[in-house]
mmCIF file of C-alpha atoms in Angstrom:
data_model
loop_
_atom_site.group_PDB
_atom_site.id
_atom_site.type_symbol
_atom_site.label_atom_id
_atom_site.label_comp_id
_atom_site.label_asym_id
_atom_site.label_seq_id
_atom_site.Cartn_x
_atom_site.Cartn_y
_atom_site.Cartn_z
ATOM 1 C CA MET A 1 2.372 -16.027 1.098
ATOM 2 C CA PRO A 2 0.143 -18.801 -0.302
ATOM 3 C CA ARG A 3 -3.190 -19.419 1.355
ATOM 4 C CA LEU A 4 -3.194 -22.723 3.240
ATOM 5 C CA PHE A 5 -5.761 -25.059 1.754
ATOM 6 C CA PRO A 6 -7.750 -26.908 4.448
ATOM 7 C CA VAL A 7 -7.129 -30.633 4.598
ATOM 8 C CA VAL A 8 -10.119 -32.740 3.742
ATOM 9 C CA ALA A 9 -10.712 -33.809 7.347
ATOM 10 C CA SER A 10 -11.482 -30.237 8.363
ATOM 11 C CA CYS A 11 -13.770 -29.859 5.369
ATOM 12 C CA VAL A 12 -15.769 -32.926 6.373
ATOM 13 C CA ALA A 13 -15.992 -31.742 9.957
ATOM 14 C CA SER A 14 -17.266 -28.335 8.899
ATOM 15 C CA LEU A 15 -20.133 -29.960 7.020
ATOM 16 C CA ALA A 16 -21.792 -30.794 10.355
ATOM 17 C CA LEU A 17 -22.961 -27.899 10.296
ATOM 18 C CA ALA A 18 -40.601 -13.450 0.345
ATOM 19 C CA GLY A 19 -44.008 -14.365 0.335
ATOM 20 C CA PRO A 20 -45.723 -13.703 3.660
ATOM 21 C CA ALA A 21 -48.670 -15.895 2.696
ATOM 22 C CA LEU A 22 -46.344 -18.871 2.327
ATOM 23 C CA ALA A 23 -44.011 -18.203 5.256
ATOM 24 C CA ASP A 24 -43.385 -20.728 8.033
ATOM 25 C CA PRO A 25 -46.258 -23.218 8.080
ATOM 26 C CA PRO A 26 -47.182 -24.522 11.524
ATOM 27 C CA ALA A 27 -44.838 -27.307 12.582
ATOM 28 C CA PRO A 28 -45.793 -30.394 14.587
ATOM 29 C CA PRO A 29 -44.232 -30.914 18.019
ATOM 30 C CA GLN A 30 -40.469 -31.185 17.644
ATOM 31 C CA SER A 31 -40.413 -34.603 19.230
ATOM 32 C CA ALA A 32 -42.748 -36.006 16.581
ATOM 33 C CA LYS A 33 -40.612 -35.502 13.495
ATOM 34 C CA SER A 34 -37.037 -35.085 12.430
ATOM 35 C CA LYS A 35 -35.949 -31.858 10.804
ATOM 36 C CA GLN A 36 -36.810 -31.258 7.156
ATOM 37 C CA ILE A 37 -33.733 -31.707 4.969
ATOM 38 C CA VAL A 38 -33.281 -29.640 1.789
ATOM 39 C CA ILE A 39 -30.392 -30.507 -0.547
ATOM 40 C CA ILE A 40 -29.440 -27.844 -3.107
ATOM 41 C CA SER A 41 -26.811 -28.535 -5.765
ATOM 42 C CA PHE A 42 -25.201 -26.899 -8.789
ATOM 43 C CA ASP A 43 -23.945 -28.603 -11.968
ATOM 44 C CA SER A 44 -20.785 -27.669 -13.940
ATOM 45 C CA ALA A 45 -20.117 -24.641 -11.686
ATOM 46 C CA ARG A 46 -18.502 -22.423 -14.305
ATOM 47 C CA GLU A 47 -19.208 -18.696 -13.816
ATOM 48 C CA ILE A 48 -17.093 -17.075 -11.105
ATOM 49 C CA SER A 49 -19.837 -14.577 -10.277
ATOM 50 C CA GLN A 50 -22.237 -17.445 -9.573
ATOM 51 C CA TRP A 51 -19.731 -19.116 -7.275
ATOM 52 C CA GLN A 52 -19.630 -15.853 -5.340
ATOM 53 C CA ARG A 53 -23.394 -15.391 -5.404
ATOM 54 C CA SER A 54 -24.117 -18.923 -4.182
ATOM 55 C CA ARG A 55 -21.543 -18.690 -1.409
ATOM 56 C CA ALA A 56 -23.059 -15.391 -0.298
ATOM 57 C CA LEU A 57 -26.506 -17.032 -0.229
ATOM 58 C CA ALA A 58 -25.112 -19.797 1.943
ATOM 59 C CA GLN A 59 -23.565 -17.315 4.325
ATOM 60 C CA ARG A 60 -26.894 -15.475 4.688
ATOM 61 C CA THR A 61 -28.943 -18.598 5.299
ATOM 62 C CA GLY A 62 -26.566 -21.091 6.944
ATOM 63 C CA ALA A 63 -26.961 -23.507 4.019
ATOM 64 C CA HIS A 64 -24.331 -25.878 2.646
ATOM 65 C CA PHE A 65 -24.405 -26.808 -1.030
ATOM 66 C CA THR A 66 -22.972 -29.465 -3.340
ATOM 67 C CA TYR A 67 -21.080 -28.229 -6.395
ATOM 68 C CA PHE A 68 -20.750 -30.839 -9.161
ATOM 69 C CA VAL A 69 -17.689 -29.529 -11.015
ATOM 70 C CA SER A 70 -16.891 -30.231 -14.686
ATOM 71 C CA CYS A 71 -13.137 -30.653 -14.944
ATOM 72 C CA VAL A 72 -12.846 -29.069 -18.425
ATOM 73 C CA PHE A 73 -13.325 -25.733 -16.670
ATOM 74 C CA LEU A 74 -9.993 -26.378 -14.940
ATOM 75 C CA LEU A 75 -8.210 -26.404 -18.304
ATOM 76 C CA SER A 76 -7.295 -23.271 -20.253
ATOM 77 C CA PRO A 77 -7.306 -23.053 -24.075
ATOM 78 C CA GLU A 78 -3.591 -23.856 -23.943
ATOM 79 C CA THR A 79 -4.034 -26.976 -21.787
ATOM 80 C CA ARG A 80 -7.304 -28.349 -23.196
ATOM 81 C CA ASN A 81 -5.499 -31.287 -24.851
ATOM 82 C CA ASP A 82 -4.810 -32.713 -21.387
ATOM 83 C CA TYR A 83 -8.334 -34.145 -21.572
ATOM 84 C CA ALA A 84 -9.633 -36.790 -23.956
ATOM 85 C CA GLY A 85 -13.083 -38.197 -23.265
ATOM 86 C CA PRO A 86 -14.025 -41.825 -23.927
ATOM 87 C CA GLY A 87 -14.061 -42.322 -27.685
ATOM 88 C CA LYS A 88 -13.177 -38.651 -28.265
ATOM 89 C CA SER A 89 -10.043 -36.948 -29.504
ATOM 90 C CA ALA A 90 -8.030 -34.755 -27.150
ATOM 91 C CA GLY A 91 -9.312 -31.231 -26.510
ATOM 92 C CA LYS A 92 -12.991 -31.988 -27.204
ATOM 93 C CA SER A 93 -15.835 -31.051 -24.875
ATOM 94 C CA ASN A 94 -19.576 -30.441 -25.156
ATOM 95 C CA ILE A 95 -19.323 -27.380 -22.919
ATOM 96 C CA GLY A 96 -15.999 -25.852 -23.934
ATOM 97 C CA PHE A 97 -13.116 -25.098 -21.592
ATOM 98 C CA ALA A 98 -12.037 -22.239 -19.342
ATOM 99 C CA ALA A 99 -11.529 -18.961 -21.184
ATOM 100 C CA SER A 100 -8.049 -18.337 -19.805
ATOM 101 C CA LYS A 101 -5.402 -19.370 -17.310
ATOM 102 C CA GLN A 102 -6.591 -16.575 -15.009
ATOM 103 C CA GLU A 103 -10.134 -17.895 -15.106
ATOM 104 C CA VAL A 104 -8.855 -21.325 -14.070
ATOM 105 C CA ALA A 105 -6.968 -19.723 -11.177
ATOM 106 C CA ASP A 106 -10.097 -17.832 -10.100
ATOM 107 C CA ARG A 107 -12.225 -20.998 -10.258
ATOM 108 C CA LEU A 108 -9.708 -23.010 -8.258
ATOM 109 C CA GLU A 109 -9.779 -20.278 -5.635
ATOM 110 C CA GLN A 110 -13.586 -20.484 -5.478
ATOM 111 C CA ILE A 111 -13.444 -24.270 -5.086
ATOM 112 C CA GLY A 112 -11.015 -23.862 -2.211
ATOM 113 C CA LEU A 113 -13.102 -21.178 -0.536
ATOM 114 C CA ALA A 114 -16.310 -23.194 -0.901
ATOM 115 C CA ALA A 115 -14.683 -26.286 0.604
ATOM 116 C CA SER A 116 -13.255 -24.262 3.500
ATOM 117 C CA GLU A 117 -16.770 -22.961 4.199
ATOM 118 C CA GLY A 118 -18.161 -26.478 4.502
ATOM 119 C CA HIS A 119 -19.583 -27.006 1.024
ATOM 120 C CA ASP A 120 -19.328 -30.294 -0.851
ATOM 121 C CA ILE A 121 -17.297 -30.580 -4.068
ATOM 122 C CA GLY A 122 -18.591 -33.352 -6.333
ATOM 123 C CA SER A 123 -17.776 -34.616 -9.816
ATOM 124 C CA HIS A 124 -19.800 -33.865 -12.936
ATOM 125 C CA GLY A 125 -17.218 -35.659 -15.049
ATOM 126 C CA CYS A 126 -15.244 -33.654 -17.564
ATOM 127 C CA GLY A 127 -16.530 -33.117 -21.090
ATOM 128 C CA HIS A 128 -20.273 -33.266 -20.382
ATOM 129 C CA PHE A 129 -20.753 -36.132 -22.798
ATOM 130 C CA ASP A 130 -23.833 -38.357 -22.731
ATOM 131 C CA GLY A 131 -22.600 -41.614 -21.203
ATOM 132 C CA LYS A 132 -25.704 -43.740 -21.679
ATOM 133 C CA GLY A 133 -23.789 -45.943 -24.137
ATOM 134 C CA TRP A 134 -20.535 -46.033 -22.176
ATOM 135 C CA SER A 135 -19.010 -49.196 -20.755
ATOM 136 C CA LYS A 136 -17.737 -49.552 -17.213
ATOM 137 C CA ALA A 137 -14.214 -48.983 -18.556
ATOM 138 C CA ASP A 138 -15.364 -45.753 -20.220
ATOM 139 C CA TRP A 139 -16.837 -44.422 -16.991
ATOM 140 C CA LEU A 140 -13.708 -45.342 -15.055
ATOM 141 C CA ALA A 141 -11.585 -43.542 -17.655
ATOM 142 C CA GLU A 142 -13.721 -40.407 -17.279
ATOM 143 C CA PHE A 143 -13.401 -40.590 -13.491
ATOM 144 C CA ARG A 144 -9.610 -40.959 -13.750
ATOM 145 C CA ALA A 145 -9.451 -37.936 -16.044
ATOM 146 C CA PHE A 146 -11.424 -35.869 -13.537
ATOM 147 C CA ASP A 147 -9.218 -36.975 -10.635
ATOM 148 C CA HIS A 148 -6.005 -36.260 -12.539
ATOM 149 C CA ILE A 149 -7.068 -32.804 -13.698
ATOM 150 C CA LEU A 150 -8.436 -31.726 -10.315
ATOM 151 C CA GLU A 151 -5.344 -32.892 -8.444
ATOM 152 C CA ASN A 152 -2.885 -31.398 -10.927
ATOM 153 C CA ALA A 153 -4.840 -28.314 -12.012
ATOM 154 C CA TYR A 154 -2.296 -25.859 -10.647
ATOM 155 C CA SER A 155 0.716 -27.542 -12.236
ATOM 156 C CA ILE A 156 -1.035 -28.338 -15.545
ATOM 157 C CA ASN A 157 -1.885 -24.670 -16.000
ATOM 158 C CA GLY A 158 1.338 -23.282 -14.550
ATOM 159 C CA ILE A 159 -0.490 -21.488 -11.737
ATOM 160 C CA VAL A 160 1.663 -20.663 -8.721
ATOM 161 C CA PRO A 161 1.763 -20.945 -5.839
ATOM 162 C CA GLU A 162 -0.227 -24.139 -5.357
ATOM 163 C CA PRO A 163 -2.005 -23.969 -1.983
ATOM 164 C CA VAL A 164 -0.624 -26.222 0.706
ATOM 165 C CA GLY A 165 -2.853 -29.288 1.048
ATOM 166 C CA TRP A 166 -4.480 -28.964 -2.381
ATOM 167 C CA ARG A 167 -3.438 -32.409 -3.641
ATOM 168 C CA ASP A 168 -4.523 -34.133 -0.459
ATOM 169 C CA PHE A 169 -7.865 -32.359 -0.724
ATOM 170 C CA ALA A 170 -8.259 -33.356 -4.384
ATOM 171 C CA ARG A 171 -7.512 -37.016 -3.631
ATOM 172 C CA HIS A 172 -10.046 -37.316 -0.819
ATOM 173 C CA ALA A 173 -12.728 -34.618 -0.959
ATOM 174 C CA VAL A 174 -14.751 -35.731 -3.987
ATOM 175 C CA THR A 175 -17.073 -38.561 -2.959
ATOM 176 C CA GLY A 176 -20.150 -37.872 -5.103
ATOM 177 C CA PHE A 177 -21.087 -37.820 -8.778
ATOM 178 C CA ARG A 178 -23.883 -36.581 -11.024
ATOM 179 C CA ALA A 179 -23.989 -37.716 -14.647
ATOM 180 C CA PRO A 180 -24.316 -35.061 -17.362
ATOM 181 C CA TYR A 181 -27.892 -34.951 -18.691
ATOM 182 C CA LEU A 182 -28.754 -37.244 -15.737
ATOM 183 C CA SER A 183 -27.859 -39.976 -18.233
ATOM 184 C CA ALA A 184 -27.026 -43.056 -16.193
ATOM 185 C CA ASN A 185 -26.743 -46.711 -17.194
ATOM 186 C CA LYS A 186 -25.927 -50.042 -15.576
ATOM 187 C CA ALA A 187 -22.229 -49.622 -16.331
ATOM 188 C CA LEU A 188 -22.141 -46.352 -14.375
ATOM 189 C CA TYR A 189 -23.463 -48.006 -11.234
ATOM 190 C CA GLU A 190 -20.897 -50.778 -11.643
ATOM 191 C CA ALA A 191 -18.094 -48.218 -11.968
ATOM 192 C CA LEU A 192 -19.064 -45.860 -9.134
ATOM 193 C CA PRO A 193 -18.084 -48.049 -6.148
ATOM 194 C CA GLU A 194 -14.877 -49.163 -7.867
ATOM 195 C CA ALA A 195 -13.972 -45.496 -8.310
ATOM 196 C CA GLY A 196 -14.621 -44.872 -4.616
ATOM 197 C CA PHE A 197 -17.792 -42.804 -4.869
ATOM 198 C CA GLN A 198 -20.067 -42.852 -1.838
ATOM 199 C CA PHE A 199 -23.090 -41.372 -3.592
ATOM 200 C CA ASP A 200 -24.623 -40.685 -6.978
ATOM 201 C CA ALA A 201 -27.167 -37.954 -7.718
ATOM 202 C CA SER A 202 -28.107 -38.860 -11.303
ATOM 203 C CA GLY A 203 -31.558 -40.285 -10.677
ATOM 204 C CA VAL A 204 -35.076 -38.937 -11.200
ATOM 205 C CA SER A 205 -38.044 -39.980 -9.045
ATOM 206 C CA PRO A 206 -41.819 -39.337 -9.183
ATOM 207 C CA GLY A 207 -41.512 -37.245 -6.031
ATOM 208 C CA PRO A 208 -39.162 -36.731 -3.061
ATOM 209 C CA ALA A 209 -37.647 -40.093 -2.120
ATOM 210 C CA VAL A 210 -35.372 -41.461 0.593
ATOM 211 C CA PRO A 211 -32.210 -42.504 -1.274
ATOM 212 C CA PRO A 212 -31.493 -46.244 -1.239
ATOM 213 C CA GLU A 213 -27.978 -47.608 -0.877
ATOM 214 C CA LYS A 214 -26.939 -50.207 -3.430
ATOM 215 C CA GLY A 215 -23.510 -51.735 -3.804
ATOM 216 C CA GLY A 216 -22.025 -49.256 -1.345
ATOM 217 C CA THR A 217 -23.308 -46.191 -3.240
ATOM 218 C CA MET A 218 -26.220 -44.087 -1.993
ATOM 219 C CA ARG A 219 -28.442 -43.159 -4.940
ATOM 220 C CA PHE A 220 -30.206 -39.814 -4.876
ATOM 221 C CA SER A 221 -32.915 -38.704 -7.300
ATOM 222 C CA LEU A 222 -34.157 -35.280 -8.294
ATOM 223 C CA PRO A 223 -37.907 -35.348 -7.678
ATOM 224 C CA GLN A 224 -40.640 -34.416 -10.085
ATOM 225 C CA ILE A 225 -42.802 -31.710 -8.518
ATOM 226 C CA PRO A 226 -46.101 -30.076 -9.548
ATOM 227 C CA GLU A 227 -45.618 -26.741 -11.321
ATOM 228 C CA GLY A 228 -47.674 -24.097 -13.068
ATOM 229 C CA PRO A 229 -51.398 -23.423 -13.439
ATOM 230 C CA LYS A 230 -52.136 -27.054 -14.295
ATOM 231 C CA ALA A 231 -49.745 -28.463 -11.649
ATOM 232 C CA ARG A 232 -47.981 -30.633 -14.226
ATOM 233 C CA SER A 233 -44.955 -32.537 -12.970
ATOM 234 C CA VAL A 234 -41.473 -31.294 -13.846
ATOM 235 C CA ILE A 235 -38.021 -32.317 -12.631
ATOM 236 C CA ALA A 236 -36.960 -29.957 -9.843
ATOM 237 C CA MET A 237 -34.042 -28.481 -11.778
ATOM 238 C CA ASP A 238 -33.681 -25.052 -13.359
ATOM 239 C CA TYR A 239 -33.017 -26.329 -16.884
ATOM 240 C CA ASN A 240 -36.183 -28.428 -16.903
ATOM 241 C CA LEU A 241 -38.184 -25.422 -15.728
ATOM 242 C CA TYR A 242 -36.537 -23.340 -18.471
ATOM 243 C CA VAL A 243 -37.703 -25.833 -21.097
ATOM 244 C CA ARG A 244 -41.161 -25.986 -19.530
ATOM 245 C CA HIS A 245 -41.557 -22.213 -19.387
ATOM 246 C CA SER A 246 -40.064 -21.056 -22.679
ATOM 247 C CA GLY A 247 -39.209 -24.122 -24.721
ATOM 248 C CA GLY A 248 -35.505 -23.629 -24.028
ATOM 249 C CA PHE A 249 -35.484 -20.144 -25.568
ATOM 250 C CA GLU A 250 -34.700 -16.995 -23.625
ATOM 251 C CA ARG A 251 -37.726 -14.928 -22.569
ATOM 252 C CA PRO A 252 -36.226 -12.381 -20.146
ATOM 253 C CA SER A 253 -39.310 -10.164 -20.419
ATOM 254 C CA MET A 254 -41.225 -12.906 -18.579
ATOM 255 C CA ALA A 255 -38.631 -13.345 -15.825
ATOM 256 C CA ALA A 256 -40.932 -12.114 -13.055
ATOM 257 C CA GLU A 257 -43.678 -14.587 -13.997
ATOM 258 C CA PHE A 258 -41.230 -17.493 -14.283
ATOM 259 C CA THR A 259 -39.622 -16.561 -10.958
ATOM 260 C CA GLU A 260 -42.994 -16.595 -9.208
ATOM 261 C CA ARG A 261 -44.048 -19.903 -10.758
ATOM 262 C CA THR A 262 -40.753 -21.518 -9.811
ATOM 263 C CA TYR A 263 -40.799 -20.197 -6.271
ATOM 264 C CA ARG A 264 -44.369 -21.397 -5.725
ATOM 265 C CA ALA A 265 -43.505 -24.853 -7.069
ATOM 266 C CA PHE A 266 -40.495 -25.116 -4.751
ATOM 267 C CA ARG A 267 -42.436 -23.835 -1.772
ATOM 268 C CA ALA A 268 -45.405 -26.127 -2.358
ATOM 269 C CA ALA A 269 -43.095 -29.158 -2.661
ATOM 270 C CA PHE A 270 -41.336 -28.109 0.534
ATOM 271 C CA ASP A 271 -44.550 -27.449 2.468
ATOM 272 C CA LYS A 272 -45.912 -30.877 1.541
ATOM 273 C CA GLN A 273 -42.886 -32.596 3.063
ATOM 274 C CA TYR A 274 -42.554 -30.214 6.005
ATOM 275 C CA GLN A 275 -46.138 -30.848 6.999
ATOM 276 C CA GLY A 276 -45.954 -34.517 6.059
ATOM 277 C CA LYS A 277 -43.309 -37.233 6.103
ATOM 278 C CA ARG A 278 -40.271 -34.931 6.051
ATOM 279 C CA ILE A 279 -38.632 -36.757 3.136
ATOM 280 C CA PRO A 280 -35.529 -34.831 1.952
ATOM 281 C CA LEU A 281 -36.256 -32.382 -0.871
ATOM 282 C CA GLU A 282 -33.629 -32.068 -3.611
ATOM 283 C CA LEU A 283 -33.337 -29.093 -5.968
ATOM 284 C CA GLY A 284 -30.844 -28.808 -8.833
ATOM 285 C CA PHE A 285 -29.389 -25.753 -10.568
ATOM 286 C CA HIS A 286 -26.754 -24.614 -13.038
ATOM 287 C CA PHE A 287 -24.648 -21.472 -12.919
ATOM 288 C CA THR A 288 -26.232 -20.300 -16.181
ATOM 289 C CA GLN A 289 -28.704 -17.419 -15.910
ATOM 290 C CA MET A 290 -31.771 -18.658 -17.802
ATOM 291 C CA ASN A 291 -34.808 -16.490 -18.560
ATOM 292 C CA GLY A 292 -33.300 -13.395 -17.024
ATOM 293 C CA GLY A 293 -32.113 -15.161 -13.895
ATOM 294 C CA ALA A 294 -35.625 -16.295 -12.930
ATOM 295 C CA TYR A 295 -34.554 -19.593 -11.377
ATOM 296 C CA TRP A 296 -31.773 -18.148 -9.249
ATOM 297 C CA ASP A 297 -34.086 -15.391 -8.063
ATOM 298 C CA ALA A 298 -36.599 -18.065 -7.052
ATOM 299 C CA LEU A 299 -33.861 -20.063 -5.338
ATOM 300 C CA GLU A 300 -32.700 -17.086 -3.297
ATOM 301 C CA ARG A 301 -36.231 -16.286 -2.169
ATOM 302 C CA PHE A 302 -36.945 -19.924 -1.325
ATOM 303 C CA ALA A 303 -33.661 -20.559 0.531
ATOM 304 C CA GLY A 304 -33.957 -17.237 2.330
ATOM 305 C CA GLU A 305 -37.284 -18.375 3.772
ATOM 306 C CA VAL A 306 -36.807 -22.065 4.510
ATOM 307 C CA CYS A 307 -33.101 -22.594 5.268
ATOM 308 C CA VAL A 308 -33.349 -20.310 8.290
ATOM 309 C CA MET A 309 -36.288 -22.167 9.849
ATOM 310 C CA ARG A 310 -35.582 -23.972 13.134
ATOM 311 C CA GLN A 311 -36.990 -27.273 11.893
ATOM 312 C CA VAL A 312 -35.125 -27.169 8.561
ATOM 313 C CA GLU A 313 -31.553 -27.911 7.533
ATOM 314 C CA CYS A 314 -30.192 -27.106 4.074
ATOM 315 C CA ILE A 315 -27.228 -29.451 3.773
ATOM 316 C CA SER A 316 -25.043 -31.055 1.119
ATOM 317 C CA PHE A 317 -25.314 -34.551 -0.298
ATOM 318 C CA ARG A 318 -22.081 -35.541 1.424
ATOM 319 C CA ASN A 319 -23.326 -34.268 4.747
ATOM 320 C CA TYR A 320 -26.534 -36.274 4.382
ATOM 321 C CA VAL A 321 -24.607 -39.455 3.542
ATOM 322 C CA THR A 322 -22.241 -38.966 6.475
ATOM 323 C CA ARG A 323 -25.089 -38.403 8.925
ATOM 324 C CA ARG A 324 -27.183 -41.306 7.732
ATOM 325 C CA ARG A 325 -24.319 -43.777 7.785
ATOM 326 C CA ALA A 326 -23.300 -42.581 11.239
ATOM 327 C CA GLY A 327 -26.891 -43.050 12.400
ATOM 328 C CA GLU A 328 -27.059 -46.545 10.954
ATOM 329 C CA ARG A 329 -23.794 -47.507 12.654
ATOM 330 C CA GLN A 330 -25.066 -46.115 15.959
ATOM 331 C CA ALA A 331 -28.294 -48.098 15.588
ATOM 332 C CA ILE A 332 -26.301 -51.285 15.017
ATOM 333 C CA VAL A 333 -23.997 -50.617 17.980
ATOM 334 C CA GLY A 334 -26.912 -49.656 20.208
ATOM 335 C CA GLY A 335 -28.818 -52.805 19.316
#
C-alpha cells in the first residue's frame, strides 16, 4: 500500500516547531532578548546516506533544516534528456544526474520523509549552471524545469506507486531558492517573485544580517565569519572552508584539525550573536564529504550543543519567513 504523502499544509504547520569550555554561555534574562535563531541548509542534496544522517541529526537535536534540491538528481541516466538548461542542449548538467532509477526512487522517498518531519524543501535549480549572465527569461525557464521535474518525477522515471498528495506537495511546498555558486544577478531578483518564491538565500554578507524583504522576496545572506589562527573572514559554508583549509584538495589526514577549526569558528560566531544582538546565524553545507568529513563532524558537534539550548531555535528558512511575516501582520493589526 503506498505511503500517503502529507499535503503541504501539514508540512507548513509542522515547521512551527563537545567542547565543555565552549558550552552554554551565560544568557541574559529571557525577557530581554528573543531566542537565538540558527538556520542550517544543504545544497544539491544528493547522497542518500547524507539525507539519512542529517535527518537523524535533526531528530536528536530538534532542528529543522532547509534542503536546496537540484532537480537533475531526480532524473536517471535514461530520463536525463527531460532537462535542458538555458542555452544548453538536453541532458547536460554540471553535476551529473542520478545514477539509476532506484536512486531517484530513494531520493524521492527521502524528500517525502524530510518534508513530513517538518523540514523545508527548496530549489537549487537543476543543472548547477552559473546564471550570472542569464536573463529573466532564462531564470524563469530554469524554475519551470525544476517545477516540472519535481512534480512529475515519479511518472517521468516510471516509479510506482506515486504517493498520494505528491503533486500537490510539489506545486506548493517549494518557496525558496539558492543560486548555484551563490551567483545571483539583477535578472534573478526580477524573476523570483514572478515565479512565486518567498525567499532567496543566494547572498553573502560581511557578518550575520537580518534579511531584508524586497519586491516580495526575503533575501538571506550567508555571513562571513572569522576562522583560523589569524581569524580571517570566510563564508560560513563547508565548501569555502574546504578551499580555505586545503586549497580545494582532499587532505583527510588533517580531518581532525579542520574539524576543530570549523567547530570553533561556528561556535565563536554563534556565541557573539547569542551574547549580543541575537541576529540569525546562517550556515551552509553540501552532502559531499570534504576533507574526511571534517565539516559534517563539526556541524554535528555544533548543532548537538546549541540546537538543544533553551534560548536557541534551529529552524528552516521557510519557518523564519513564516514567523516574521506573521509577526509583522500582528504588529500592523495590533497598531
